[in-house]
Short mmCIF file of C-alpha atoms and ligand atoms in Angstrom, two decimals:
data_model
loop_
_atom_site.label_atom_id
_atom_site.label_comp_id
_atom_site.label_asym_id
_atom_site.label_seq_id
_atom_site.Cartn_x
_atom_site.Cartn_y
_atom_site.Cartn_z
CA MET B 1 -7.16 15.64 13.46
CA PRO B 2 -4.57 14.92 16.01
CA ALA B 3 -1.48 12.74 14.41
CA ARG B 4 1.38 14.31 12.43
CA ILE B 5 4.00 11.73 10.82
CA VAL B 6 7.04 12.38 11.96
CA GLY B 7 9.30 10.05 10.58
CA THR B 8 9.38 7.28 7.48
CA GLY B 9 11.05 4.16 6.21
CA SER B 10 10.83 1.49 4.02
CA ALA B 11 12.97 -2.17 2.79
CA LEU B 12 12.36 -4.49 -0.96
CA PRO B 13 13.98 -7.57 -1.04
CA ALA B 14 17.16 -7.81 -2.67
CA LEU B 15 16.08 -9.27 -6.27
CA CYS B 16 14.59 -7.19 -8.86
CA ILE B 17 12.72 -8.77 -11.94
CA SER B 18 12.64 -6.72 -15.24
CA ASN B 19 9.73 -7.50 -17.44
CA GLN B 20 11.90 -8.61 -19.77
CA LYS B 21 13.36 -11.21 -17.10
CA LEU B 22 9.61 -11.90 -16.62
CA GLU B 23 9.14 -12.64 -20.32
CA GLU B 24 11.47 -15.56 -20.17
CA TYR B 25 9.02 -17.42 -17.41
CA ILE B 26 5.04 -16.31 -18.70
CA ASP B 27 3.73 -15.65 -21.79
CA THR B 28 4.11 -12.13 -21.84
CA THR B 29 6.13 -8.71 -23.36
CA ASP B 30 7.69 -6.06 -21.58
CA GLU B 31 5.50 -3.89 -24.35
CA TRP B 32 2.62 -5.29 -22.75
CA ILE B 33 3.07 -4.64 -19.21
CA ARG B 34 5.16 -1.26 -20.01
CA SER B 35 1.84 0.31 -22.24
CA ARG B 36 -1.13 -1.51 -19.96
CA THR B 37 0.57 -0.37 -16.40
CA GLY B 38 3.73 1.42 -16.50
CA ILE B 39 5.61 -1.36 -14.67
CA GLU B 40 9.19 -1.75 -15.81
CA GLU B 41 10.33 -3.84 -13.31
CA ARG B 42 9.70 -5.32 -9.39
CA HIS B 43 11.10 -6.77 -6.48
CA ILE B 44 10.48 -10.23 -5.73
CA ALA B 45 11.48 -11.97 -2.22
CA VAL B 46 13.47 -14.81 -2.14
CA GLU B 47 15.23 -14.63 1.09
CA GLU B 48 13.06 -11.65 2.68
CA THR B 49 9.59 -12.37 4.76
CA THR B 50 6.89 -9.73 5.08
CA ALA B 51 7.86 -9.59 8.61
CA SER B 52 11.66 -9.02 7.55
CA MET B 53 10.86 -6.46 5.35
CA ALA B 54 8.54 -4.88 7.98
CA VAL B 55 11.20 -4.77 10.66
CA SER B 56 13.55 -2.93 8.43
CA ALA B 57 10.90 -0.71 7.47
CA ALA B 58 10.03 0.17 11.74
CA LYS B 59 13.61 0.52 12.07
CA ALA B 60 14.67 3.06 9.48
CA ALA B 61 11.24 5.37 10.16
CA MET B 62 12.36 4.97 14.01
CA GLU B 63 16.01 6.41 12.86
CA ASN B 64 14.34 8.84 10.42
CA ALA B 65 11.70 10.54 13.64
CA GLY B 66 14.41 9.84 16.06
CA VAL B 67 11.88 7.73 17.94
CA LYS B 68 13.08 5.22 20.72
CA ALA B 69 11.39 1.70 20.79
CA GLN B 70 9.96 2.44 24.63
CA GLU B 71 8.22 5.58 23.57
CA ILE B 72 6.29 3.54 20.47
CA ASP B 73 2.56 2.73 22.61
CA LEU B 74 0.72 2.14 19.08
CA ILE B 75 1.62 -0.43 16.49
CA ILE B 76 -0.99 -1.40 13.35
CA ALA B 77 0.51 -3.30 10.26
CA GLY B 78 -1.70 -2.92 7.14
CA SER B 79 -0.95 -6.68 5.46
CA VAL B 80 -2.59 -9.15 3.09
CA SER B 81 0.55 -11.53 2.99
CA GLY B 82 1.77 -12.00 6.37
CA ASP B 83 4.01 -14.27 7.18
CA MET B 84 2.09 -16.11 10.32
CA CYS B 85 -1.82 -16.60 10.46
CA PHE B 86 -0.72 -15.77 14.27
CA PRO B 87 0.90 -13.95 16.06
CA SER B 88 0.16 -10.46 13.78
CA LEU B 89 2.93 -9.30 11.86
CA ALA B 90 2.52 -5.80 13.94
CA CYS B 91 3.34 -8.41 17.28
CA GLN B 92 6.41 -9.69 15.46
CA ILE B 93 7.50 -6.55 14.56
CA GLN B 94 7.13 -5.41 18.13
CA GLY B 95 9.25 -8.62 19.21
CA ALA B 96 12.23 -7.29 16.88
CA VAL B 97 11.67 -3.10 17.64
CA LEU B 98 11.26 -4.07 21.42
CA ALA B 99 8.44 -2.20 21.33
CA GLU B 100 7.52 -3.60 24.67
CA ASN B 101 5.12 -0.48 25.55
CA ALA B 102 3.24 -1.00 22.77
CA ILE B 103 0.08 -2.44 21.83
CA ALA B 104 0.27 -4.31 18.00
CA PHE B 105 -2.03 -5.53 16.34
CA ASP B 106 -2.90 -6.12 12.26
CA VAL B 107 -5.62 -4.16 10.20
CA ASN B 108 -6.57 -6.41 6.33
CA ALA B 109 -7.75 -3.40 4.31
CA ALA B 110 -5.48 -4.39 1.05
CA CYS B 111 -4.06 -1.61 -0.63
CA ALA B 112 -5.71 1.00 2.22
CA GLY B 113 -4.23 -0.78 4.76
CA PHE B 114 -1.65 2.27 5.59
CA LEU B 115 -4.25 4.82 5.38
CA PHE B 116 -6.79 2.95 7.39
CA GLY B 117 -3.58 2.19 10.30
CA LEU B 118 -3.18 6.15 9.84
CA SER B 119 -7.20 6.49 10.41
CA ILE B 120 -6.97 4.64 13.77
CA ALA B 121 -3.57 6.00 15.26
CA GLU B 122 -5.73 9.36 15.21
CA ALA B 123 -8.76 8.02 16.60
CA TYR B 124 -6.36 6.38 19.53
CA PHE B 125 -4.98 9.58 19.84
CA THR B 126 -8.19 11.64 20.31
CA SER B 127 -8.93 9.55 22.76
CA GLY B 128 -5.90 9.73 24.88
CA MET B 129 -5.24 6.46 24.32
CA ALA B 130 -1.94 6.67 22.24
CA LYS B 131 0.56 8.82 21.45
CA THR B 132 3.57 6.90 19.26
CA ALA B 133 2.54 4.94 16.52
CA LEU B 134 4.63 2.51 13.91
CA ILE B 135 1.91 2.37 10.94
CA ILE B 136 3.49 -0.31 8.65
CA GLY B 137 2.54 -1.69 5.48
CA ALA B 138 3.85 -4.70 4.38
CA GLU B 139 3.64 -7.35 1.54
CA THR B 140 4.69 -10.78 0.20
CA LEU B 141 2.72 -10.49 -3.02
CA SER B 142 4.57 -13.15 -4.89
CA LYS B 143 3.74 -16.15 -2.98
CA MET B 144 -0.23 -14.94 -3.29
CA MET B 145 0.14 -15.38 -7.31
CA ASP B 146 -0.53 -17.71 -9.52
CA TRP B 147 2.75 -17.45 -11.46
CA ASN B 148 0.98 -19.29 -14.66
CA ASP B 149 -2.06 -16.42 -14.68
CA ARG B 150 -0.38 -13.64 -16.62
CA SER B 151 -3.30 -10.68 -16.16
CA THR B 152 -2.15 -11.04 -12.42
CA CYS B 153 1.64 -11.99 -11.68
CA VAL B 154 3.00 -9.31 -13.48
CA LEU B 155 1.48 -6.44 -11.84
CA PHE B 156 2.16 -6.91 -7.83
CA GLY B 157 6.02 -6.92 -6.09
CA ASP B 158 7.03 -6.98 -2.78
CA GLY B 159 8.10 -4.78 0.30
CA ALA B 160 7.13 -2.93 3.24
CA GLY B 161 6.87 0.94 4.59
CA ALA B 162 6.84 2.35 7.46
CA ALA B 163 5.68 5.86 9.17
CA ILE B 164 6.01 6.94 12.95
CA VAL B 165 3.19 8.97 13.61
CA LYS B 166 3.16 11.31 16.94
CA LYS B 167 0.21 13.04 18.51
CA ASP B 168 0.23 16.41 17.25
CA GLU B 169 -2.52 19.68 16.34
CA LYS B 170 -1.53 20.68 13.02
CA GLY B 171 -1.20 16.87 11.53
CA ILE B 172 -3.67 14.94 9.47
CA MET B 173 -5.82 17.60 7.92
CA GLY B 174 -8.84 15.73 6.75
CA LEU B 175 -9.40 11.85 6.15
CA VAL B 176 -11.92 10.19 4.38
CA GLN B 177 -12.37 6.55 4.14
CA GLY B 178 -14.89 3.54 2.91
CA SER B 179 -15.71 0.46 2.20
CA ASP B 180 -18.07 -2.02 -0.09
CA GLY B 181 -18.00 -5.87 0.38
CA GLY B 182 -20.79 -5.90 -1.95
CA ARG B 183 -18.13 -5.56 -4.89
CA GLY B 184 -15.56 -7.72 -3.04
CA ASP B 185 -15.85 -10.59 -6.06
CA ALA B 186 -13.86 -8.11 -8.28
CA LEU B 187 -10.17 -9.06 -6.45
CA THR B 188 -10.05 -12.07 -3.87
CA CYS B 189 -7.32 -14.21 -2.65
CA GLN B 190 -9.06 -16.95 -0.26
CA ASN B 191 -7.27 -17.88 3.04
CA ARG B 192 -6.64 -22.12 3.54
CA PRO B 193 -9.53 -23.18 2.46
CA VAL B 194 -11.56 -26.29 4.55
CA ASN B 195 -9.05 -28.94 5.40
CA ASN B 196 -9.89 -31.47 7.65
CA PRO B 197 -10.79 -35.36 7.95
CA PHE B 198 -14.68 -35.12 7.70
CA VAL B 199 -14.45 -32.87 4.22
CA LYS B 200 -14.93 -35.41 1.34
CA ASN B 201 -13.03 -33.67 -1.60
CA PRO B 202 -10.51 -30.59 -0.05
CA THR B 203 -10.17 -28.13 -2.43
CA ASP B 204 -6.44 -26.80 -3.50
CA LEU B 205 -4.19 -23.33 -2.53
CA ASP B 206 -6.03 -20.63 -3.96
CA TYR B 207 -4.28 -17.48 -5.32
CA THR B 208 -5.33 -14.03 -5.95
CA LYS B 209 -7.97 -13.76 -8.70
CA MET B 210 -8.64 -10.11 -9.73
CA ASP B 211 -11.28 -8.71 -12.91
CA GLY B 212 -9.19 -6.10 -13.57
CA GLN B 213 -11.24 -3.77 -15.44
CA ALA B 214 -13.67 -3.43 -12.45
CA VAL B 215 -11.18 -2.44 -10.33
CA TYR B 216 -10.12 -0.20 -12.89
CA ARG B 217 -13.62 1.75 -13.07
CA PHE B 218 -13.83 1.92 -9.09
CA ALA B 219 -10.30 3.15 -8.96
CA VAL B 220 -10.90 5.83 -11.67
CA LYS B 221 -14.35 6.77 -9.91
CA THR B 222 -13.89 6.62 -6.18
CA VAL B 223 -10.04 7.90 -5.92
CA PRO B 224 -11.03 11.25 -6.98
CA ALA B 225 -14.00 11.29 -5.35
CA SER B 226 -12.94 10.46 -2.24
CA ILE B 227 -9.18 12.97 -2.44
CA THR B 228 -11.94 16.29 -3.30
CA GLN B 229 -14.18 14.51 -0.41
CA ALA B 230 -10.98 14.70 1.99
CA LEU B 231 -9.90 18.24 1.40
CA GLU B 232 -13.10 19.64 1.76
CA LYS B 233 -12.75 18.24 5.18
CA ALA B 234 -9.59 19.56 5.58
CA GLY B 235 -10.77 23.14 3.97
CA VAL B 236 -8.18 22.89 1.25
CA ASP B 237 -7.38 23.38 -2.19
CA ALA B 238 -6.03 21.08 -4.33
CA GLY B 239 -4.05 23.70 -6.22
CA GLU B 240 -2.59 24.22 -2.56
CA VAL B 241 -1.49 20.49 -2.32
CA LYS B 242 2.22 19.68 -3.08
CA TYR B 243 2.19 16.21 -3.46
CA PHE B 244 -0.76 13.73 -4.56
CA LEU B 245 1.13 10.19 -3.34
CA LEU B 246 -1.52 7.28 -4.64
CA HIS B 247 -1.51 3.14 -4.33
CA GLN B 248 1.14 3.03 -7.56
CA ALA B 249 -1.81 0.44 -9.22
CA ASN B 250 -1.88 1.77 -12.27
CA ILE B 251 0.44 4.69 -14.30
CA ARG B 252 -3.33 5.12 -16.38
CA ILE B 253 -5.06 5.40 -13.14
CA ILE B 254 -2.67 7.70 -11.80
CA GLU B 255 -3.06 9.79 -14.72
CA ALA B 256 -6.80 9.71 -14.87
CA VAL B 257 -7.23 10.86 -11.36
CA ALA B 258 -4.80 14.05 -11.97
CA LYS B 259 -7.24 14.81 -15.08
CA LYS B 260 -10.61 14.68 -12.53
CA LEU B 261 -8.54 16.60 -10.58
CA GLY B 262 -7.34 19.01 -12.46
CA GLN B 263 -3.73 18.79 -11.31
CA PRO B 264 -0.65 18.59 -13.04
CA ILE B 265 0.90 15.16 -13.36
CA GLU B 266 4.34 16.32 -11.77
CA LYS B 267 2.49 16.61 -9.17
CA PHE B 268 1.66 12.08 -8.55
CA PRO B 269 5.17 11.00 -7.72
CA THR B 270 5.21 7.75 -8.97
CA ASN B 271 7.58 4.68 -7.87
CA LEU B 272 5.09 1.77 -10.19
CA GLN B 273 7.55 1.64 -12.60
CA LYS B 274 10.60 0.13 -9.99
CA CYS B 275 8.20 -1.77 -7.62
CA GLY B 276 4.58 -2.78 -9.49
CA ASN B 277 1.90 -2.73 -6.94
CA ILE B 278 2.78 -3.50 -3.37
CA SER B 279 -0.53 -3.77 -1.74
CA ALA B 280 -0.54 -1.91 1.57
CA ALA B 281 3.12 -1.10 1.21
CA SER B 282 2.76 1.11 -2.00
CA VAL B 283 2.03 4.30 -0.50
CA PRO B 284 3.76 4.23 2.83
CA ILE B 285 7.58 2.85 0.59
CA LEU B 286 6.47 6.18 -1.88
CA LEU B 287 5.78 8.47 1.00
CA ASP B 288 10.16 7.69 2.15
CA TYR B 289 11.30 8.01 -1.38
CA VAL B 290 10.18 11.53 -1.39
CA ASN B 291 10.69 12.11 2.41
CA LYS B 292 14.16 11.08 1.86
CA SER B 293 14.01 12.51 -1.71
CA GLY B 294 14.41 16.06 0.30
CA LYS B 295 11.29 16.96 -1.89
CA LEU B 296 9.26 17.54 1.34
CA GLN B 297 9.34 21.10 4.08
CA LYS B 298 7.86 21.38 6.78
CA GLY B 299 4.36 22.75 6.40
CA ASP B 300 3.91 21.28 2.60
CA ARG B 301 0.40 19.77 2.40
CA ILE B 302 0.32 16.10 1.08
CA VAL B 303 -1.94 14.07 -0.18
CA LEU B 304 -2.15 9.82 0.56
CA ALA B 305 -5.18 7.89 -1.18
CA GLY B 306 -5.12 4.15 -0.89
CA PHE B 307 -7.74 1.90 -2.84
CA GLY B 308 -7.93 -1.94 -3.50
CA ALA B 309 -9.65 -5.29 -2.13
CA GLY B 310 -12.78 -5.33 -0.48
CA LEU B 311 -13.08 -3.01 -1.59
CA THR B 312 -11.66 -0.42 0.32
CA TRP B 313 -10.54 2.88 -0.23
CA ALA B 314 -9.25 6.04 2.10
CA ALA B 315 -7.66 9.46 1.35
CA ALA B 316 -5.71 11.87 3.64
CA VAL B 317 -4.93 15.74 3.55
CA LEU B 318 -1.59 16.17 5.37
CA THR B 319 0.32 19.14 6.76
CA TRP B 320 3.99 17.66 6.55
O1 UT7 R 1 -3.97 -3.01 -5.86
C1 UT7 R 1 -5.31 -2.96 -6.40
C2 UT7 R 1 -5.68 -2.45 -7.72
N1 UT7 R 1 -5.43 -2.68 -8.88
C3 UT7 R 1 -6.14 -1.77 -9.53
O2 UT7 R 1 -6.30 -1.26 -9.51
C4 UT7 R 1 -5.78 -2.94 -11.03
C5 UT7 R 1 -7.17 -2.30 -11.82
N2 UT7 R 1 -6.49 -2.33 -13.13
C6 UT7 R 1 -5.89 -2.43 -14.12
O3 UT7 R 1 -5.08 -1.78 -13.98
C7 UT7 R 1 -5.66 -3.11 -15.60
O4 UT7 R 1 -7.10 -3.43 -15.69
C8 UT7 R 1 -4.96 -4.18 -15.80
C9 UT7 R 1 -3.78 -3.97 -16.07
C10 UT7 R 1 -5.30 -5.42 -14.74
C11 UT7 R 1 -5.41 -4.96 -17.11
O5 UT7 R 1 -5.18 -4.42 -17.95
P1 UT7 R 1 -6.32 -4.03 -19.47
O6 UT7 R 1 -6.39 -2.67 -20.31
O7 UT7 R 1 -7.57 -3.86 -18.55
O8 UT7 R 1 -6.29 -5.33 -20.14
P2 UT7 R 1 -7.20 -6.76 -20.08
O9 UT7 R 1 -7.42 -6.80 -18.41
O10 UT7 R 1 -8.81 -6.20 -20.77
O11 UT7 R 1 -7.11 -7.82 -21.22
C12 UT7 R 1 -6.38 -7.58 -22.29
C13 UT7 R 1 -6.01 -8.39 -22.99
C14 UT7 R 1 -6.61 -9.66 -23.02
O12 UT7 R 1 -6.28 -10.53 -24.13
P3 UT7 R 1 -7.46 -10.73 -25.35
O13 UT7 R 1 -8.46 -10.98 -24.39
O14 UT7 R 1 -7.74 -9.55 -25.68
O15 UT7 R 1 -7.08 -11.24 -26.48
C15 UT7 R 1 -5.70 -10.39 -21.84
O16 UT7 R 1 -5.64 -12.06 -22.28
O17 UT7 R 1 -4.47 -8.49 -22.92
C16 UT7 R 1 -4.45 -10.31 -22.46
N3 UT7 R 1 -3.29 -10.10 -21.38
C17 UT7 R 1 -1.70 -9.44 -21.26
N4 UT7 R 1 -1.08 -10.02 -22.39
C18 UT7 R 1 0.55 -10.17 -22.30
C19 UT7 R 1 -3.56 -10.15 -19.53
N5 UT7 R 1 -2.26 -10.08 -19.33
C20 UT7 R 1 -1.49 -9.91 -19.90
C21 UT7 R 1 0.26 -10.02 -20.18
N6 UT7 R 1 0.76 -10.37 -21.27
N7 UT7 R 1 0.79 -10.02 -18.94
#
């Protein structure tokens, strides 16, 4: 499959809020959040926007890849929390980085958004429609939360991650995706409610609602299965994989996936402790951390996996 990641970047808001700080605002405890999720702190946007973080991450990825804006012919942004209904986040990024030769559009696949973007880029490369893509996952989830609902607001954070992907014979070795709209009620956030002069009783703005245990059960079943399918497609044994970079929702989910795959937990880098769950941005931010820490060598096999609202999921086996 002709797509290789050649550079990464990320950006987080300046404000970092610890679990202890949250105790001042919400009926929760550091002990509950840590023991149930592994999360210790998260970054929360105050001055930053989804687009401003996305642009910072995109510029960092371009610099890391040594790719100029004019070379980019495809921009795909994964997000559920763009600043605007329109123009798209991808078009905002295009305008800011001056990638005038790109086509740009958004993908809403929630926490699998970055991987769905990667899959679309690969299809564009295969069909000859593009050669150099900028894929971004960016979120400001803090504005989508009911800050009186302790079961959701403590879990999520804000930030953006990006990657430059080039047409290349040796990049993506196996990729699987899935969706199950029939179970979509497990994790929802309504857009603006219908509100016009003809509506008698307009409803209020809605916030994120999650049946945590249903999403948990979905994740621990679907993620190992999708990774196994992607490995089979790639003809790669799990033992050959250097790192499994999973969506950062809950340390217990990551431990359960490692156990099901029979792989040591050391192969599963995490940053949920410092970032919380940042939906579409989780996987590319983690990938950037691992890349910039110098832990990846050319030719390494890595797995990326995302899962979340939709329900949606995706897993990819890559050669670095
Ligand atoms: O990115 C999308 C993917 N999302 C996920 O993968 C999330 C998957 N789900 C999870 O990670 C877990 O289900 C959660 C972390 C969301 C919740 O953990 P849980 O072990 O399933 O807890 P629970 O929802 O069953 O709640 C247990 C208790 C409840 O109290 P009672 O009814 O037993 O008295 C909650 O009211 O914990 C209480 N609780 C809290 N207590 C302190 C819920 N949230 C909090 C909180 N602080 N923040």
